């Protein structure tokens, strides 16, 4: 699947400059985009991921109503290098000042990245996100979980409206019971096929973790459109004798399934977009800014933040379920299954103790209206 781009012209599709630039773009982006037949500015456009402008002309200033009527993102690639041409920044800046959604990459790699993101958006329209929950917010730590936006119907409505994602809800109680009922022999047979480092876990705990993986794998294989899965695993932890931490690692390695702790749909969408577009390593965790002080420490039940000599207020603590966070093994420098830390999960549960390479990191999350990505580099 490729992003569909509809080339838009000002004067005529037979204009030499328009034709020549479009030919260049088709050559440069042959592996990345599907080019639809050209359409005139101001005319209805076919279904596509973006309106492509291979040419920008001064007449654009007098065509503002036509630009504002367009519902597609505008992609301006006017140079022979597959980027925005230098002098077209005047028109681009004007259109942006008028609230036009316009993309103007300044490198070919940026152009390809934008198109990959548009492709991912197209894929989402035929994608299913599967979450397991029964009465979210009614279990453990209800005072915390009832505050989360992703439980709200308006959150689901925004995701469906923005990306066309199909969101399916199933019972965590039933999933937990089905996983627990699987025979130990099947779990042992599966375990023998994987190298799963563990420390301090009983055989029962490891087998329960594998059974949860098998139950989730069965769900994924029943519907190939499922690309992301999540479980309300802490708040409704009474529904299972284990946690899905191992399952998320194995399903990501095996099927590329994006996971969501606590069935956090906002994070699931964010990670799906980022990973499928960028291909960069991803993980999921909670963020505790040092600036939050005792409010953050109280939640994590620790006496103080790690001692930082230089500029402590410009630091964050990353922690999730008593460890660093959920990290697929392909992205980890070390990775071990260990006994659970949280009191609210079953004594038989487990967690990931993982590390990632030190270096630059980007923290990202979509805003509640799914209109922009909030990001911070560190």
Tab-separated table of C-alpha atoms in Angstrom, residues 213-214 216-217 245-259:
chain	number	residue	atom	x	y	z
A	213	UNK	CA	0.864	-14.898	24.813
A	214	UNK	CA	-0.837	-17.914	23.224
A	216	UNK	CA	-3.505	-13.188	22.517
A	217	UNK	CA	-1.817	-14.767	19.500
A	245	UNK	CA	4.473	-8.093	29.441
A	246	UNK	CA	6.066	-11.171	27.845
A	247	UNK	CA	3.204	-11.458	25.366
A	248	UNK	CA	3.759	-7.915	24.108
A	249	UNK	CA	7.427	-8.664	23.457
A	250	UNK	CA	6.749	-11.926	21.618
A	251	UNK	CA	3.855	-10.552	19.558
A	252	UNK	CA	5.898	-7.526	18.521
A	253	UNK	CA	8.791	-9.740	17.445
A	254	UNK	CA	6.576	-12.262	15.695
A	255	UNK	CA	3.843	-10.124	14.139
A	256	UNK	CA	4.851	-6.495	14.622
A	257	UNK	CA	1.829	-5.907	16.855
A	258	UNK	CA	1.930	-2.622	18.743
A	259	UNK	CA	0.944	-3.002	22.392
